[in-house]
Amino acid sequence: MSLSLALFGLDPVHLMFWANVLQGILSPVLVVLLVVLGNSRGIMGKNKLGLVTNAGLVVAAIVMFGASALLFYGLASGQGGGWQGG
Amino acid sequence: MKGFSEMGDKQSPKTGSDRESGPNQAIQTGQGVQEMAKKIEIGMVVEADEGDLGQEDISEAKVTDIVHDQAGNVEIIVAEKGTIFRKQLDIPVERIQSVVQETGGNKPSGSPSKVTISASEEEVDALTAVEREAFPPEDLTRRKYGDDLLDVTGKALPTDVGLRRLEDESGLDGDTSAQRTGNLHGTLETENAREREGSTDAAGGDDKTEVFQVLGPGLLSGMAGNDASAVASYSLDGAQNGYGHLWLMLLSTPLLQAVQFACAKIGRIQQKGLAEILRDHYGRKVAVPAAMLLIVANIALIAADLVAISTGIELITGLWWAWFTVPIALTLWYLTVYQSFDAIKKIFLAMSMVFVAYIITAFFSKPDWGAVLTSTFVPHVDFGFASISTAVALLGATISPYTIFWQVQGEKEEKRSGSTKRKFRLAAIDIAAGVVSGNLIAYFIIVSTAATLFTKHQEIHTALDAARALEPLVGPFAKYLFALGLIGAGLIAIPVLLASASYGVAGTIGWPSGLSKKPWQNEASI
């Protein structure tokens, strides 16, 4: 909570927006963990995840990693500086 | 501290002689307790034999006072628990089971002096969060469970409730049966009747699936996905990319369903939180980074939502938003700590209604429905940085670390009836309700902002700009409605964020956690 004090300088709408960008970058890591957990016999016993759920998880991870990669590419190639949204 | 123990010592000759002269059984056991009670000193650690008084976290219950009756015998010991949440307990002397005095002298390795009292988990759970409370004298309050009936119903019904009761029963049975007295049969009967009612309720759930029984953690996380910062992101996206990203919302719906269902399945089978599972199966090397990731993500979101609530208030009052953040933070923290899971659930659902305004606005703002449908079903990728960053934000607003942790924990805590297969099916319905309604709201936020702001080429720089999207519906009141939405969504999300962060931390380190625990039981994990 005290961290929010440090962020006071930022424009509120920007702050909210980038907080969500951060979620988008971090979540795929957890999605991969879910794939590992959900398909482990040691953890799930005979109730391992079905094909459809697995496919959904993998697509989610790919899409999110892909989008994050593009974002980082955009930042690295200097487009970020010219960004005016928000 | 000294004073009290000396007082006890002065009385010892008298009580000692009483014990020698009195052959009466009752007095003798009473004296036995008195003997023990005299060894109690202020500062000793108090533990319950069954219930969790919070021994596992840093703030243990300690003896703060000893009350003597007129004869000088110890009557009640007063224990205090917690540093921030002061909780005082009056413990009648009969409940004292054993007193262990410090063995290691002043050496740090010696085990500390402690008093063990008899108290069941139900009793500890029934205690209020703060205030001073007394444990009633033991033999009248110990909850009794009828064995015969439970054996039949509890085992016949493999429900969580039934299983939990069985556990409770086996835990209680050993030491309570000896203490049962004749006059307790009355209460025993009513308990049995209550149990019977509860069991038939659980059985009834198998036949008719009540909508509100099915809906639980899945719906909550779907709705929590639309926190205030997400609303801001959706608005930004609509204003910036028009209908361009609507297909992403369509795509993310089944993906989110898959993610949430995987979480639910894992939580249901393991009956543990995600952090705990990771710690138990892969060790801290995996659990700690995962928890760190959650904490970083959550701090960012909590900050964003605090800002959102504050800007909401700014829209209404006209005062600079930053003034409100700290008081709001404190109020919310207090609410999170003192509200139970059920209360949060209710606030949650009520607040979600604010979002309905967006759905209505989407229709009022007369969007080009042809374009809306085309962009919903035909993916369109724009590699511009603004477009990519909003796409990441959209996905992040939908699938975020905290909803993953929250879903595992929620499914663990939710009581569902029926076979494992049935539980999975119920969870899937519950999740689908949340995912679809959550994404539908997001979808309409984008549609309405796109129809209003994007078509007029207005960009969103402040919350006031974002509020304009609601103007077609409510005109000049748009900013108030939007402010209400921001405040509501933020209020819903922050307790969830705080709670999921605490699950993550508590699970990783190994503290007991859960929204239904009392604050002094897991004070350290907040």
XYZ file of C-alpha atoms in Angstrom, chain B residues 22-526:
505
model
C -11.172 -34.052 51.571
C -11.653 -37.533 50.136
C -14.369 -36.216 47.811
C -13.530 -36.951 44.200
C -14.887 -33.726 42.771
C -12.980 -31.543 45.159
C -9.842 -33.451 44.492
C -9.977 -32.920 40.762
C -10.843 -29.313 41.423
C -7.787 -29.056 43.596
C -5.710 -30.672 40.906
C -6.682 -27.896 38.578
C -5.943 -25.360 41.273
C -2.501 -26.859 41.744
C -1.867 -26.404 38.065
C -3.464 -23.001 37.952
C -1.087 -21.774 40.623
C 1.803 -22.406 38.350
C 0.336 -20.073 35.764
C 2.223 -16.865 35.493
C 1.573 -13.774 33.502
C 3.325 -13.935 30.183
C 2.842 -17.650 29.658
C 1.745 -18.793 26.235
C -1.828 -20.051 25.990
C -2.682 -22.808 23.567
C -5.911 -24.607 22.823
C -5.836 -28.375 22.521
C -7.879 -28.398 19.344
C -8.837 -24.946 18.152
C -6.306 -22.673 16.562
C -5.648 -19.728 18.821
C -3.004 -18.621 16.398
C -0.019 -20.514 17.747
C 1.462 -20.859 14.331
C 1.957 -17.222 13.604
C 4.091 -14.686 15.304
C 1.612 -13.332 17.800
C 0.768 -15.959 20.369
C -1.876 -15.730 23.039
C -0.341 -14.839 26.375
C -1.622 -14.748 29.925
C -2.130 -11.136 30.990
C -4.086 -11.458 34.194
C -5.154 -14.015 36.750
C -8.416 -13.540 38.588
C -8.853 -15.127 42.018
C -12.079 -15.808 43.842
C -12.689 -14.836 47.453
C -11.115 -17.989 48.762
C -7.993 -17.149 46.830
C -8.395 -19.895 44.309
C -7.708 -19.116 40.724
C -11.007 -18.562 38.936
C -10.276 -17.151 35.541
C -7.161 -16.526 33.589
C -7.178 -13.715 31.103
C -5.290 -14.232 27.882
C -4.573 -11.651 25.282
C -3.832 -12.311 21.664
C -2.620 -10.217 18.811
C -0.705 -6.992 18.653
C -2.895 -4.916 16.387
C -6.115 -6.814 16.870
C -6.244 -7.115 20.609
C -8.352 -10.030 21.580
C -8.912 -10.866 25.207
C -10.167 -14.167 26.435
C -11.434 -15.024 29.870
C -10.704 -18.658 30.453
C -12.395 -20.417 33.362
C -10.072 -22.511 35.418
C -11.811 -25.812 34.622
C -10.604 -25.543 31.083
C -6.984 -25.635 31.983
C -5.581 -28.934 30.915
C -1.925 -28.636 31.616
C 0.669 -26.127 32.627
C 4.209 -26.604 31.489
C 6.848 -24.474 33.086
C 9.844 -23.195 31.303
C 12.460 -25.888 31.191
C 15.498 -24.219 29.788
C 15.810 -21.444 32.382
C 16.950 -18.321 30.597
C 18.530 -20.227 27.785
C 16.914 -19.373 24.474
C 16.722 -23.033 23.539
C 14.431 -23.919 26.428
C 10.785 -24.424 25.623
C 8.636 -21.528 26.881
C 6.141 -21.947 29.682
C 2.740 -22.650 28.311
C -0.810 -23.272 29.405
C -2.941 -25.665 27.430
C -6.662 -25.144 27.638
C -9.360 -27.334 26.262
C -11.308 -25.631 23.529
C -12.659 -27.119 20.367
C -12.192 -25.681 16.940
C -15.844 -24.676 16.766
C -15.495 -22.619 19.896
C -12.408 -20.851 18.680
C -14.016 -20.208 15.324
C -17.084 -18.775 17.013
C -15.090 -16.087 18.748
C -15.458 -12.556 17.499
C -12.648 -10.679 15.870
C -11.860 -8.275 18.666
C -13.335 -7.366 22.057
C -13.088 -9.215 25.262
C -14.852 -12.521 25.407
C -15.153 -15.329 27.857
C -15.035 -19.018 27.258
C -18.001 -20.329 29.205
C -17.312 -22.985 31.815
C -16.492 -26.091 29.929
C -18.993 -28.823 30.629
C -21.973 -26.772 29.474
C -20.626 -25.613 26.170
C -18.663 -28.325 24.529
C -20.525 -29.106 21.364
C -21.525 -32.668 21.092
C -22.125 -34.585 17.934
C -24.309 -37.655 17.837
C -22.157 -40.509 16.614
C -24.753 -42.980 15.411
C -26.682 -40.642 13.157
C -23.602 -39.053 11.752
C -22.037 -42.374 11.046
C -24.959 -43.155 8.841
C -25.592 -39.843 7.122
C -22.097 -38.466 7.093
C -20.595 -41.546 5.524
C -23.486 -42.093 3.159
C -23.042 -38.603 1.802
C -19.527 -37.924 0.594
C -20.039 -34.180 0.842
C -17.502 -31.775 2.185
C -19.833 -30.910 4.992
C -20.323 -34.542 5.880
C -16.634 -35.275 5.754
C -15.799 -32.256 7.829
C -18.326 -33.269 10.430
C -16.871 -36.722 10.524
C -13.462 -35.244 11.160
C -14.845 -32.998 13.850
C -16.603 -35.879 15.435
C -13.599 -38.145 15.549
C -11.588 -35.283 17.003
C -14.115 -34.511 19.685
C -15.147 -37.961 20.610
C -12.199 -39.148 22.637
C -12.103 -36.554 25.331
C -15.665 -35.310 25.417
C -17.505 -38.564 25.926
C -15.985 -38.845 29.379
C -17.232 -35.406 30.306
C -20.782 -35.931 29.202
C -23.293 -35.743 31.972
C -26.924 -36.734 32.236
C -28.392 -33.269 31.934
C -26.708 -32.846 28.590
C -28.973 -35.265 26.848
C -31.459 -32.520 26.101
C -28.936 -30.487 24.151
C -27.606 -33.615 22.557
C -30.999 -34.352 21.118
C -31.400 -30.916 19.587
C -27.921 -31.125 18.159
C -28.856 -34.365 16.545
C -31.959 -32.816 15.069
C -29.909 -29.978 13.691
C -27.447 -32.376 12.193
C -30.256 -34.262 10.579
C -31.595 -31.106 9.016
C -28.194 -30.155 7.738
C -27.686 -33.557 6.223
C -30.956 -33.579 4.393
C -30.173 -30.140 3.056
C -26.975 -31.481 1.631
C -28.809 -34.443 0.197
C -31.441 -32.192 -1.318
C -28.726 -30.329 -3.172
C -28.079 -33.447 -5.188
C -31.509 -33.396 -6.699
C -32.300 -29.802 -7.367
C -29.474 -27.583 -8.355
C -30.252 -24.159 -7.046
C -28.775 -21.435 -9.148
C -27.393 -19.486 -6.246
C -25.844 -22.548 -4.699
C -23.850 -23.275 -7.814
C -22.651 -19.736 -8.277
C -19.652 -19.098 -6.128
C -15.983 -18.365 -6.550
C -16.111 -18.645 -10.328
C -18.667 -15.893 -10.690
C -16.714 -13.815 -8.217
C -13.442 -14.037 -10.068
C -15.183 -13.342 -13.349
C -16.615 -10.175 -11.862
C -13.435 -9.268 -10.023
C -11.690 -9.436 -13.380
C -13.497 -6.192 -14.113
C -11.808 -4.155 -11.432
C -11.641 -0.389 -11.739
C -8.316 -0.426 -13.505
C -9.690 -2.922 -15.989
C -12.633 -0.605 -16.654
C -10.127 2.161 -17.353
C -8.195 -0.119 -19.694
C -11.310 -1.188 -21.558
C -12.349 2.446 -21.944
C -8.900 3.363 -23.218
C -8.992 0.519 -25.670
C -12.401 1.484 -26.968
C -11.418 5.114 -27.339
C -8.144 4.291 -29.030
C -8.834 1.291 -31.197
C -12.544 1.560 -31.678
C -14.036 -1.837 -32.298
C -10.623 -3.131 -33.380
C -10.029 -5.352 -30.360
C -13.478 -6.793 -29.870
C -12.341 -10.118 -31.340
C -9.832 -10.369 -28.502
C -12.673 -10.409 -26.014
C -14.323 -13.223 -27.929
C -11.060 -15.145 -28.037
C -10.220 -14.603 -24.395
C -13.566 -15.946 -23.179
C -12.867 -19.676 -23.784
C -9.235 -19.157 -22.790
C -10.244 -17.653 -19.475
C -12.728 -20.451 -19.000
C -9.944 -22.991 -19.533
C -7.618 -21.211 -17.123
C -10.246 -20.853 -14.433
C -11.465 -24.401 -14.812
C -7.928 -25.746 -14.522
C -7.541 -23.689 -11.335
C -10.803 -25.010 -9.951
C -9.910 -28.608 -10.725
C -6.517 -28.297 -9.108
C -7.974 -26.565 -6.063
C -10.749 -29.123 -5.732
C -8.476 -32.130 -5.923
C -5.650 -30.867 -3.801
C -7.803 -28.974 -1.284
C -4.976 -26.512 -0.982
C -4.143 -23.066 -2.238
C -1.974 -22.716 -5.309
C 1.030 -21.456 -3.377
C 0.790 -24.386 -0.998
C 0.589 -26.906 -3.834
C 3.620 -25.380 -5.490
C 5.537 -25.421 -2.228
C 4.610 -28.997 -1.407
C 5.342 -30.453 -4.825
C 8.084 -28.321 -6.261
C 9.611 -26.723 -3.209
C 10.263 -23.097 -2.499
C 12.319 -22.610 -5.622
C 9.082 -22.542 -7.570
C 6.671 -21.339 -4.888
C 8.585 -18.219 -3.872
C 8.974 -16.760 -7.388
C 5.305 -17.512 -8.089
C 4.287 -15.731 -4.910
C 6.594 -12.824 -5.717
C 5.003 -12.576 -9.136
C 1.580 -12.479 -7.546
C 2.635 -9.844 -5.057
C 4.176 -7.584 -7.681
C 1.099 -7.912 -9.880
C -1.223 -7.311 -6.958
C 0.603 -4.305 -5.559
C 0.390 -2.695 -8.969
C -3.318 -3.445 -9.196
C -4.074 -2.388 -5.637
C -2.298 0.890 -6.266
C -4.225 1.289 -9.512
C -7.538 0.562 -7.847
C -6.832 2.896 -4.960
C -6.124 5.571 -7.507
C -9.318 4.616 -9.319
C -11.446 5.002 -6.218
C -9.767 8.278 -5.430
C -10.313 9.622 -8.933
C -13.908 8.495 -8.627
C -14.243 10.608 -5.519
C -12.421 13.413 -7.270
C -15.004 13.338 -10.040
C -17.749 13.760 -7.480
C -16.183 16.210 -5.074
C -13.763 18.063 -7.311
C -10.981 17.657 -4.770
C -7.598 16.373 -5.902
C -7.671 12.578 -5.949
C -4.422 12.038 -4.091
C -5.983 13.289 -0.862
C -8.211 10.254 -0.672
C -5.813 7.393 -1.243
C -4.513 6.884 2.270
C -7.848 7.032 4.133
C -9.369 4.696 1.543
C -6.471 2.310 1.848
C -6.910 2.132 5.606
C -10.687 1.709 5.442
C -10.427 -1.061 2.897
C -7.758 -2.867 4.799
C -9.983 -2.770 7.847
C -12.955 -4.063 5.865
C -10.956 -6.896 4.330
C -9.740 -8.017 7.684
C -13.115 -7.898 9.379
C -15.454 -9.089 6.677
C -15.886 -12.761 6.012
C -15.893 -14.442 2.628
C -19.683 -14.391 2.529
C -19.930 -10.694 3.226
C -17.447 -9.927 0.486
C -19.462 -12.121 -1.831
C -22.571 -10.047 -1.207
C -20.913 -6.651 -1.596
C -19.403 -8.040 -4.732
C -22.614 -8.991 -6.421
C -24.330 -5.759 -5.457
C -21.528 -3.645 -6.824
C -21.426 -5.582 -10.062
C -24.781 -4.072 -10.934
C -23.100 -0.745 -11.678
C -21.619 -2.341 -14.756
C -25.028 -2.953 -16.195
C -25.098 0.752 -17.000
C -22.474 0.145 -19.660
C -24.502 -2.509 -21.377
C -27.453 -0.145 -21.600
C -25.214 2.685 -22.774
C -23.809 0.512 -25.528
C -27.307 0.287 -26.991
C -28.151 3.934 -26.349
C -25.051 5.187 -28.106
C -26.260 3.569 -31.347
C -23.055 1.921 -32.485
C -22.595 0.645 -36.033
C -23.653 -2.898 -35.251
C -22.380 -4.211 -38.569
C -18.883 -3.000 -37.759
C -19.196 -4.291 -34.215
C -20.043 -7.785 -35.385
C -17.391 -7.851 -38.083
C -14.642 -6.883 -35.690
C -15.921 -9.343 -33.127
C -15.602 -12.334 -35.399
C -12.837 -11.263 -37.769
C -9.497 -10.899 -36.019
C -7.642 -7.788 -36.970
C -4.079 -7.351 -35.831
C -2.447 -3.960 -35.784
C 1.201 -4.046 -34.877
C 1.367 -0.442 -33.765
C 2.689 -0.023 -30.261
C -0.465 1.600 -28.927
C -2.559 -1.234 -30.263
C -0.261 -3.936 -28.909
C -0.014 -2.382 -25.467
C -3.772 -2.072 -25.156
C -4.098 -5.667 -26.342
C -1.758 -6.807 -23.574
C -3.712 -4.723 -21.089
C -6.981 -6.258 -22.281
C -5.640 -9.783 -21.881
C -4.106 -8.880 -18.538
C -7.372 -7.407 -17.337
C -9.063 -10.665 -18.254
C -6.541 -13.292 -17.200
C -4.545 -12.010 -14.267
C -2.383 -13.674 -11.618
C -4.714 -12.900 -8.772
C -7.754 -14.462 -10.412
C -5.722 -17.647 -10.813
C -4.722 -17.768 -7.152
C -8.190 -16.680 -6.087
C -9.920 -19.358 -8.136
C -7.835 -22.183 -6.670
C -8.451 -20.918 -3.156
C -12.124 -20.203 -3.788
C -12.795 -23.678 -5.111
C -10.985 -25.117 -2.125
C -13.228 -23.193 0.266
C -16.473 -23.613 -1.631
C -18.653 -26.446 -0.438
C -20.199 -28.298 -3.312
C -22.229 -31.434 -3.056
C -22.151 -34.653 -5.007
C -19.479 -36.774 -6.621
C -16.147 -35.406 -7.781
C -17.391 -35.394 -11.338
C -20.465 -33.456 -10.351
C -18.349 -30.962 -8.446
C -16.280 -30.328 -11.543
C -19.419 -29.818 -13.572
C -20.842 -27.381 -11.027
C -17.537 -25.535 -10.939
C -17.541 -25.298 -14.726
C -21.028 -23.770 -14.705
C -20.056 -21.380 -11.951
C -16.934 -20.319 -13.836
C -18.753 -19.980 -17.136
C -21.246 -17.645 -15.487
C -18.415 -15.459 -14.232
C -16.332 -15.570 -17.378
C -19.203 -14.853 -19.738
C -20.764 -12.086 -17.659
C -17.380 -10.537 -16.920
C -16.291 -10.520 -20.532
C -19.690 -9.397 -21.733
C -19.424 -6.328 -19.542
C -15.906 -5.675 -20.786
C -17.177 -6.100 -24.332
C -19.896 -3.530 -23.853
C -17.568 -1.078 -22.166
C -15.404 -1.227 -25.271
C -18.418 -0.931 -27.571
C -19.832 2.072 -25.769
C -16.527 3.936 -25.526
C -15.771 3.111 -29.136
C -19.168 4.345 -30.250
C -18.861 7.593 -28.354
C -15.226 8.597 -27.923
C -13.525 6.828 -30.835
C -15.980 8.002 -33.427
C -15.588 11.589 -32.210
C -11.792 11.149 -32.085
C -11.650 11.986 -28.435
C -8.775 10.541 -26.501
C -8.837 9.590 -22.874
C -6.403 11.551 -20.779
C -8.303 11.761 -17.530
C -11.076 9.882 -15.818
C -13.437 12.663 -16.865
C -12.708 11.862 -20.521
C -13.481 8.219 -19.913
C -16.732 9.161 -18.227
C -17.939 10.835 -21.430
C -18.626 7.399 -22.842
C -21.667 7.239 -20.614
C -23.090 10.568 -21.776
C -25.512 9.123 -24.331
C -27.294 7.388 -21.488
C -27.259 9.840 -18.640
C -25.983 13.081 -20.150
C -24.378 15.381 -17.612
C -24.648 12.734 -14.942
C -22.159 10.572 -16.814
C -19.301 11.613 -14.616
C -21.185 10.663 -11.465
C -22.180 7.296 -12.826
C -18.646 6.634 -13.992
C -17.315 7.750 -10.622
C -19.686 5.342 -8.949
C -18.512 2.588 -11.250
C -14.873 3.315 -10.478
C -15.500 3.393 -6.742
C -17.639 0.274 -6.815
C -15.280 -1.734 -8.967
C -12.325 -0.639 -6.898
C -14.047 -1.483 -3.640
C -14.831 -4.946 -4.931
C -11.391 -5.632 -6.255
C -9.129 -4.455 -3.466
C -10.297 -6.919 -0.798
C -9.940 -9.705 -3.342
C -6.477 -8.517 -4.290
C -5.394 -8.233 -0.682
C -6.828 -11.617 0.121
C -5.242 -13.368 -2.832
C -1.887 -11.822 -1.981
C -2.269 -13.091 1.552
C -3.120 -16.585 0.277
C -0.002 -16.507 -1.819
C 2.235 -15.411 1.015
C 0.626 -17.596 3.644
C 0.663 -20.662 1.407
C 4.274 -20.184 0.464
C 5.467 -19.761 3.997
C 3.084 -22.272 5.467
C 0.827 -20.168 7.639
C -2.795 -21.062 7.910
C -4.838 -18.810 5.692
C -8.340 -18.251 4.463
C -10.846 -15.483 4.458
C -12.907 -17.177 7.100
C -10.085 -17.133 9.644
C -10.200 -14.507 12.321
C -7.704 -11.683 12.063
C -5.892 -12.656 15.224
C -5.528 -16.135 13.849
C -3.574 -15.049 10.819
C -2.672 -11.512 11.642
C 0.816 -12.031 10.387
C -0.271 -12.952 6.915
C -2.125 -9.743 6.210
